[in-house]
């Protein structure tokens, strides 16, 4: 529906996508202990380099940033790595990445690991909200305020979740929440 100016004529101006900032996705989940997530490619609260953006952005290739983590509980049996945009104008955010089944010996992912590559045995990607089974780079609407891209590593108390790669990220997240011992989070931003 087009916005109308004070004369009642439609002026087809772009309407802002957000009137308020949605909460952090982990604010209302049961609290768990934390550990350290770091990256040579991304910083908490700082803009991501455009080379990590969605492939329709110039010069980008949907490359996931390098990630490494430490300080997780010794009881950890596996990890899940996720990337979620709570600021997407959907009412439910937007899942950009979910990689499950990482063994407890995996403490880093190389740049581009979200595109498949050499994943440890048993690890696989869940489909993102665009339908692909890989990392989907940031792609907020042009002119929108910077979106937060919440990268998280979840330390689980099970070696494998009872999920398959065609399940929705929300369903996997629901199952994961019952097995999360600790979580490490980083929130870089991106805007076009």
PDB file of C-alpha atoms in Angstrom:
ATOM      1  CA  UNK A   1       0.000   0.000   0.000  1.00  0.00           C
ATOM      2  CA  UNK A   2       1.492   3.355  -0.985  1.00  0.00           C
ATOM      3  CA  UNK A   3       1.911   6.069   1.616  1.00  0.00           C
ATOM      4  CA  UNK A   4      -0.231   9.158   1.115  1.00  0.00           C
ATOM      5  CA  UNK A   5       0.934  12.731   1.487  1.00  0.00           C
ATOM      6  CA  UNK A   6      -1.096  15.418   3.225  1.00  0.00           C
ATOM      7  CA  UNK A   7      -3.186  15.980   0.052  1.00  0.00           C
ATOM      8  CA  UNK A   8      -4.279  12.331   0.016  1.00  0.00           C
ATOM      9  CA  UNK A   9      -2.219  11.472  -3.082  1.00  0.00           C
ATOM     10  CA  UNK A  10      -0.162   8.294  -3.066  1.00  0.00           C
ATOM     11  CA  UNK A  11       3.513   9.221  -3.169  1.00  0.00           C
ATOM     12  CA  UNK A  12       5.078   5.731  -3.273  1.00  0.00           C
ATOM     13  CA  UNK A  13       7.773   6.619  -0.774  1.00  0.00           C
ATOM     14  CA  UNK A  14       9.616   3.749   0.825  1.00  0.00           C
ATOM     15  CA  UNK A  15       8.319   3.155   4.310  1.00  0.00           C
ATOM     16  CA  UNK A  16      10.756   2.370   7.118  1.00  0.00           C
ATOM     17  CA  UNK A  17      10.973  -1.345   7.848  1.00  0.00           C
ATOM     18  CA  UNK A  18      11.374  -0.963  11.594  1.00  0.00           C
ATOM     19  CA  UNK A  19       9.790   1.203  14.227  1.00  0.00           C
ATOM     20  CA  UNK A  20      11.516  -0.516  17.128  1.00  0.00           C
ATOM     21  CA  UNK A  21      14.513  -2.769  17.641  1.00  0.00           C
ATOM     22  CA  UNK A  22      13.544  -6.413  18.187  1.00  0.00           C
ATOM     23  CA  UNK A  23      15.042  -8.132  21.239  1.00  0.00           C
ATOM     24  CA  UNK A  24      18.179 -10.198  21.056  1.00  0.00           C
ATOM     25  CA  UNK A  25      17.135 -13.771  20.147  1.00  0.00           C
ATOM     26  CA  UNK A  26      18.633 -15.257  23.326  1.00  0.00           C
ATOM     27  CA  UNK A  27      17.136 -12.786  25.808  1.00  0.00           C
ATOM     28  CA  UNK A  28      14.037 -14.852  26.545  1.00  0.00           C
ATOM     29  CA  UNK A  29      15.502 -18.351  26.340  1.00  0.00           C
ATOM     30  CA  UNK A  30      16.671 -20.132  29.486  1.00  0.00           C
ATOM     31  CA  UNK A  31      19.960 -18.607  30.617  1.00  0.00           C
ATOM     32  CA  UNK A  32      23.085 -20.717  30.109  1.00  0.00           C
ATOM     33  CA  UNK A  33      26.737 -20.066  30.808  1.00  0.00           C
ATOM     34  CA  UNK A  34      28.839 -18.326  28.181  1.00  0.00           C
ATOM     35  CA  UNK A  35      32.204 -18.852  26.556  1.00  0.00           C
ATOM     36  CA  UNK A  36      34.349 -16.926  24.084  1.00  0.00           C
ATOM     37  CA  UNK A  37      33.606 -16.575  20.352  1.00  0.00           C
ATOM     38  CA  UNK A  38      36.074 -14.594  18.257  1.00  0.00           C
ATOM     39  CA  UNK A  39      36.878 -14.060  14.584  1.00  0.00           C
ATOM     40  CA  UNK A  40      39.677 -12.754  12.405  1.00  0.00           C
ATOM     41  CA  UNK A  41      36.970 -11.488  10.006  1.00  0.00           C
ATOM     42  CA  UNK A  42      34.260  -9.993  12.244  1.00  0.00           C
ATOM     43  CA  UNK A  43      33.967  -7.971  15.444  1.00  0.00           C
ATOM     44  CA  UNK A  44      31.126  -7.693  17.905  1.00  0.00           C
ATOM     45  CA  UNK A  45      29.074  -4.547  17.210  1.00  0.00           C
ATOM     46  CA  UNK A  46      31.118  -3.556  14.143  1.00  0.00           C
ATOM     47  CA  UNK A  47      30.116  -3.681  10.452  1.00  0.00           C
ATOM     48  CA  UNK A  48      30.898  -6.844   8.493  1.00  0.00           C
ATOM     49  CA  UNK A  49      33.035  -6.463   5.400  1.00  0.00           C
ATOM     50  CA  UNK A  50      30.835  -6.521   2.243  1.00  0.00           C
ATOM     51  CA  UNK A  51      32.747  -9.588   1.012  1.00  0.00           C
ATOM     52  CA  UNK A  52      30.644 -11.598   3.494  1.00  0.00           C
ATOM     53  CA  UNK A  53      27.341 -10.234   2.138  1.00  0.00           C
ATOM     54  CA  UNK A  54      24.781 -12.096   0.039  1.00  0.00           C
ATOM     55  CA  UNK A  55      25.933 -12.947  -3.491  1.00  0.00           C
ATOM     56  CA  UNK A  56      23.703 -10.347  -5.155  1.00  0.00           C
ATOM     57  CA  UNK A  57      25.861  -7.625  -3.539  1.00  0.00           C
ATOM     58  CA  UNK A  58      28.809  -6.531  -5.667  1.00  0.00           C
ATOM     59  CA  UNK A  59      31.979  -8.482  -4.976  1.00  0.00           C
ATOM     60  CA  UNK A  60      30.506 -10.843  -2.413  1.00  0.00           C
ATOM     61  CA  UNK A  61      30.136 -14.616  -2.408  1.00  0.00           C
ATOM     62  CA  UNK A  62      28.109 -15.615   0.663  1.00  0.00           C
ATOM     63  CA  UNK A  63      31.347 -16.482   2.451  1.00  0.00           C
ATOM     64  CA  UNK A  64      30.969 -17.174   6.143  1.00  0.00           C
ATOM     65  CA  UNK A  65      33.577 -15.414   8.290  1.00  0.00           C
ATOM     66  CA  UNK A  66      36.319 -17.306  10.112  1.00  0.00           C
ATOM     67  CA  UNK A  67      35.225 -18.214  13.651  1.00  0.00           C
ATOM     68  CA  UNK A  68      37.058 -19.717  16.631  1.00  0.00           C
ATOM     69  CA  UNK A  69      35.977 -20.346  20.215  1.00  0.00           C
ATOM     70  CA  UNK A  70      37.306 -21.365  23.615  1.00  0.00           C
ATOM     71  CA  UNK A  71      36.302 -21.731  27.265  1.00  0.00           C
ATOM     72  CA  UNK A  72      33.315 -24.020  26.679  1.00  0.00           C
ATOM     73  CA  UNK A  73      32.285 -26.633  29.291  1.00  0.00           C
ATOM     74  CA  UNK A  74      34.383 -29.803  29.416  1.00  0.00           C
ATOM     75  CA  UNK A  75      31.130 -31.828  29.236  1.00  0.00           C
ATOM     76  CA  UNK A  76      30.437 -30.500  25.701  1.00  0.00           C
ATOM     77  CA  UNK A  77      29.545 -33.356  23.332  1.00  0.00           C
ATOM     78  CA  UNK A  78      28.974 -31.302  20.148  1.00  0.00           C
ATOM     79  CA  UNK A  79      28.526 -27.779  18.782  1.00  0.00           C
ATOM     80  CA  UNK A  80      25.943 -26.019  16.629  1.00  0.00           C
ATOM     81  CA  UNK A  81      26.917 -22.793  14.845  1.00  0.00           C
ATOM     82  CA  UNK A  82      24.187 -20.345  13.835  1.00  0.00           C
ATOM     83  CA  UNK A  83      23.713 -16.910  12.295  1.00  0.00           C
ATOM     84  CA  UNK A  84      20.394 -15.113  12.758  1.00  0.00           C
ATOM     85  CA  UNK A  85      19.116 -11.636  11.807  1.00  0.00           C
ATOM     86  CA  UNK A  86      16.543 -10.504  14.395  1.00  0.00           C
ATOM     87  CA  UNK A  87      16.067  -7.207  12.489  1.00  0.00           C
ATOM     88  CA  UNK A  88      14.603  -8.714   9.295  1.00  0.00           C
ATOM     89  CA  UNK A  89      11.114  -7.348   8.605  1.00  0.00           C
ATOM     90  CA  UNK A  90       9.407 -10.718   8.882  1.00  0.00           C
ATOM     91  CA  UNK A  91       7.975 -10.838  12.381  1.00  0.00           C
ATOM     92  CA  UNK A  92      10.182 -13.862  13.021  1.00  0.00           C
ATOM     93  CA  UNK A  93      13.676 -12.722  12.016  1.00  0.00           C
ATOM     94  CA  UNK A  94      15.735 -14.526   9.388  1.00  0.00           C
ATOM     95  CA  UNK A  95      18.011 -17.571   9.728  1.00  0.00           C
ATOM     96  CA  UNK A  96      21.179 -17.175   7.657  1.00  0.00           C
ATOM     97  CA  UNK A  97      23.078 -20.243   8.838  1.00  0.00           C
ATOM     98  CA  UNK A  98      22.784 -23.353  10.966  1.00  0.00           C
ATOM     99  CA  UNK A  99      25.570 -25.942  11.074  1.00  0.00           C
ATOM    100  CA  UNK A 100      24.932 -28.911  13.382  1.00  0.00           C
ATOM    101  CA  UNK A 101      26.885 -31.950  14.507  1.00  0.00           C
ATOM    102  CA  UNK A 102      30.318 -30.393  15.007  1.00  0.00           C
ATOM    103  CA  UNK A 103      32.381 -32.624  17.339  1.00  0.00           C
ATOM    104  CA  UNK A 104      33.767 -31.162  20.580  1.00  0.00           C
ATOM    105  CA  UNK A 105      37.269 -31.244  19.074  1.00  0.00           C
ATOM    106  CA  UNK A 106      36.233 -28.625  16.491  1.00  0.00           C
ATOM    107  CA  UNK A 107      37.120 -25.220  17.926  1.00  0.00           C
ATOM    108  CA  UNK A 108      37.344 -23.198  14.694  1.00  0.00           C
ATOM    109  CA  UNK A 109      35.773 -22.833  11.260  1.00  0.00           C
ATOM    110  CA  UNK A 110      37.764 -21.426   8.349  1.00  0.00           C
ATOM    111  CA  UNK A 111      36.417 -18.601   6.230  1.00  0.00           C
ATOM    112  CA  UNK A 112      33.914 -20.081   3.781  1.00  0.00           C
ATOM    113  CA  UNK A 113      33.139 -23.169   5.904  1.00  0.00           C
ATOM    114  CA  UNK A 114      29.465 -22.250   5.603  1.00  0.00           C
ATOM    115  CA  UNK A 115      29.596 -23.087   1.898  1.00  0.00           C
ATOM    116  CA  UNK A 116      30.196 -26.786   2.494  1.00  0.00           C
ATOM    117  CA  UNK A 117      33.877 -27.479   2.265  1.00  0.00           C
ATOM    118  CA  UNK A 118      35.542 -30.060   4.441  1.00  0.00           C
ATOM    119  CA  UNK A 119      33.181 -30.462   7.357  1.00  0.00           C
ATOM    120  CA  UNK A 120      33.936 -32.967  10.116  1.00  0.00           C
ATOM    121  CA  UNK A 121      32.202 -36.336   9.863  1.00  0.00           C
ATOM    122  CA  UNK A 122      28.594 -36.066  11.051  1.00  0.00           C
ATOM    123  CA  UNK A 123      28.349 -32.274  10.596  1.00  0.00           C
ATOM    124  CA  UNK A 124      25.773 -30.860   8.174  1.00  0.00           C
ATOM    125  CA  UNK A 125      23.916 -27.676   7.289  1.00  0.00           C
ATOM    126  CA  UNK A 126      20.245 -27.092   8.024  1.00  0.00           C
ATOM    127  CA  UNK A 127      18.400 -25.148   5.328  1.00  0.00           C
ATOM    128  CA  UNK A 128      18.489 -21.371   5.790  1.00  0.00           C
ATOM    129  CA  UNK A 129      15.394 -19.190   5.422  1.00  0.00           C
ATOM    130  CA  UNK A 130      16.010 -18.834   1.685  1.00  0.00           C
ATOM    131  CA  UNK A 131      16.023 -22.635   1.357  1.00  0.00           C
ATOM    132  CA  UNK A 132      19.723 -23.320   0.739  1.00  0.00           C
ATOM    133  CA  UNK A 133      21.835 -25.593   2.910  1.00  0.00           C
ATOM    134  CA  UNK A 134      24.724 -23.182   3.391  1.00  0.00           C
ATOM    135  CA  UNK A 135      25.641 -19.813   4.841  1.00  0.00           C
ATOM    136  CA  UNK A 136      23.569 -16.994   3.348  1.00  0.00           C
ATOM    137  CA  UNK A 137      25.319 -13.632   3.592  1.00  0.00           C
ATOM    138  CA  UNK A 138      23.679 -10.475   4.925  1.00  0.00           C
ATOM    139  CA  UNK A 139      21.251  -8.723   2.566  1.00  0.00           C
ATOM    140  CA  UNK A 140      19.189  -6.110   4.417  1.00  0.00           C
ATOM    141  CA  UNK A 141      17.006  -3.758   2.345  1.00  0.00           C
ATOM    142  CA  UNK A 142      18.962  -0.837   0.908  1.00  0.00           C
ATOM    143  CA  UNK A 143      18.587   2.188   3.141  1.00  0.00           C
ATOM    144  CA  UNK A 144      17.440   0.176   6.164  1.00  0.00           C
ATOM    145  CA  UNK A 145      19.196   0.737   9.475  1.00  0.00           C
ATOM    146  CA  UNK A 146      22.104  -1.650  10.170  1.00  0.00           C
ATOM    147  CA  UNK A 147      20.946  -5.162  10.932  1.00  0.00           C
ATOM    148  CA  UNK A 148      22.513  -7.306  13.652  1.00  0.00           C
ATOM    149  CA  UNK A 149      23.864 -10.672  12.537  1.00  0.00           C
ATOM    150  CA  UNK A 150      23.932 -12.809  15.651  1.00  0.00           C
ATOM    151  CA  UNK A 151      26.607 -15.479  15.254  1.00  0.00           C
ATOM    152  CA  UNK A 152      26.416 -18.077  18.023  1.00  0.00           C
ATOM    153  CA  UNK A 153      28.219 -21.271  18.924  1.00  0.00           C
ATOM    154  CA  UNK A 154      26.078 -23.526  21.102  1.00  0.00           C
ATOM    155  CA  UNK A 155      27.799 -26.174  23.255  1.00  0.00           C
ATOM    156  CA  UNK A 156      25.480 -29.187  23.557  1.00  0.00           C
ATOM    157  CA  UNK A 157      25.229 -32.092  25.992  1.00  0.00           C
ATOM    158  CA  UNK A 158      24.531 -34.598  23.164  1.00  0.00           C
ATOM    159  CA  UNK A 159      26.772 -35.799  20.342  1.00  0.00           C
ATOM    160  CA  UNK A 160      23.960 -35.454  17.798  1.00  0.00           C
ATOM    161  CA  UNK A 161      20.558 -33.802  17.718  1.00  0.00           C
ATOM    162  CA  UNK A 162      17.701 -35.904  16.379  1.00  0.00           C
ATOM    163  CA  UNK A 163      17.246 -33.645  13.334  1.00  0.00           C
ATOM    164  CA  UNK A 164      17.730 -33.795   9.566  1.00  0.00           C
ATOM    165  CA  UNK A 165      18.940 -31.187   7.090  1.00  0.00           C
ATOM    166  CA  UNK A 166      15.452 -30.542   5.697  1.00  0.00           C
ATOM    167  CA  UNK A 167      13.959 -29.417   9.016  1.00  0.00           C
ATOM    168  CA  UNK A 168      13.349 -25.744   9.674  1.00  0.00           C
ATOM    169  CA  UNK A 169      15.875 -23.732  11.701  1.00  0.00           C
ATOM    170  CA  UNK A 170      13.126 -22.900  14.213  1.00  0.00           C
ATOM    171  CA  UNK A 171      12.435 -26.608  14.807  1.00  0.00           C
ATOM    172  CA  UNK A 172      16.146 -27.373  15.174  1.00  0.00           C
ATOM    173  CA  UNK A 173      16.519 -24.390  17.518  1.00  0.00           C
ATOM    174  CA  UNK A 174      13.643 -25.687  19.635  1.00  0.00           C
ATOM    175  CA  UNK A 175      15.332 -29.096  19.975  1.00  0.00           C
ATOM    176  CA  UNK A 176      18.737 -27.510  20.537  1.00  0.00           C
ATOM    177  CA  UNK A 177      17.470 -25.353  23.416  1.00  0.00           C
ATOM    178  CA  UNK A 178      16.901 -28.467  25.567  1.00  0.00           C
ATOM    179  CA  UNK A 179      20.533 -29.547  25.136  1.00  0.00           C
ATOM    180  CA  UNK A 180      22.461 -26.259  25.330  1.00  0.00           C
ATOM    181  CA  UNK A 181      25.071 -26.198  28.091  1.00  0.00           C
ATOM    182  CA  UNK A 182      26.618 -22.875  27.112  1.00  0.00           C
ATOM    183  CA  UNK A 183      26.574 -20.316  24.303  1.00  0.00           C
ATOM    184  CA  UNK A 184      29.125 -17.934  22.790  1.00  0.00           C
ATOM    185  CA  UNK A 185      27.735 -14.976  20.826  1.00  0.00           C
ATOM    186  CA  UNK A 186      29.038 -12.226  18.546  1.00  0.00           C
ATOM    187  CA  UNK A 187      26.834  -9.575  16.898  1.00  0.00           C
ATOM    188  CA  UNK A 188      28.434  -7.798  13.935  1.00  0.00           C
ATOM    189  CA  UNK A 189      26.221  -5.529  11.836  1.00  0.00           C
ATOM    190  CA  UNK A 190      25.625  -4.872   8.139  1.00  0.00           C
ATOM    191  CA  UNK A 191      23.781  -2.267   6.057  1.00  0.00           C
ATOM    192  CA  UNK A 192      23.638  -1.448   2.332  1.00  0.00           C
TER     193      UNK A 192
END
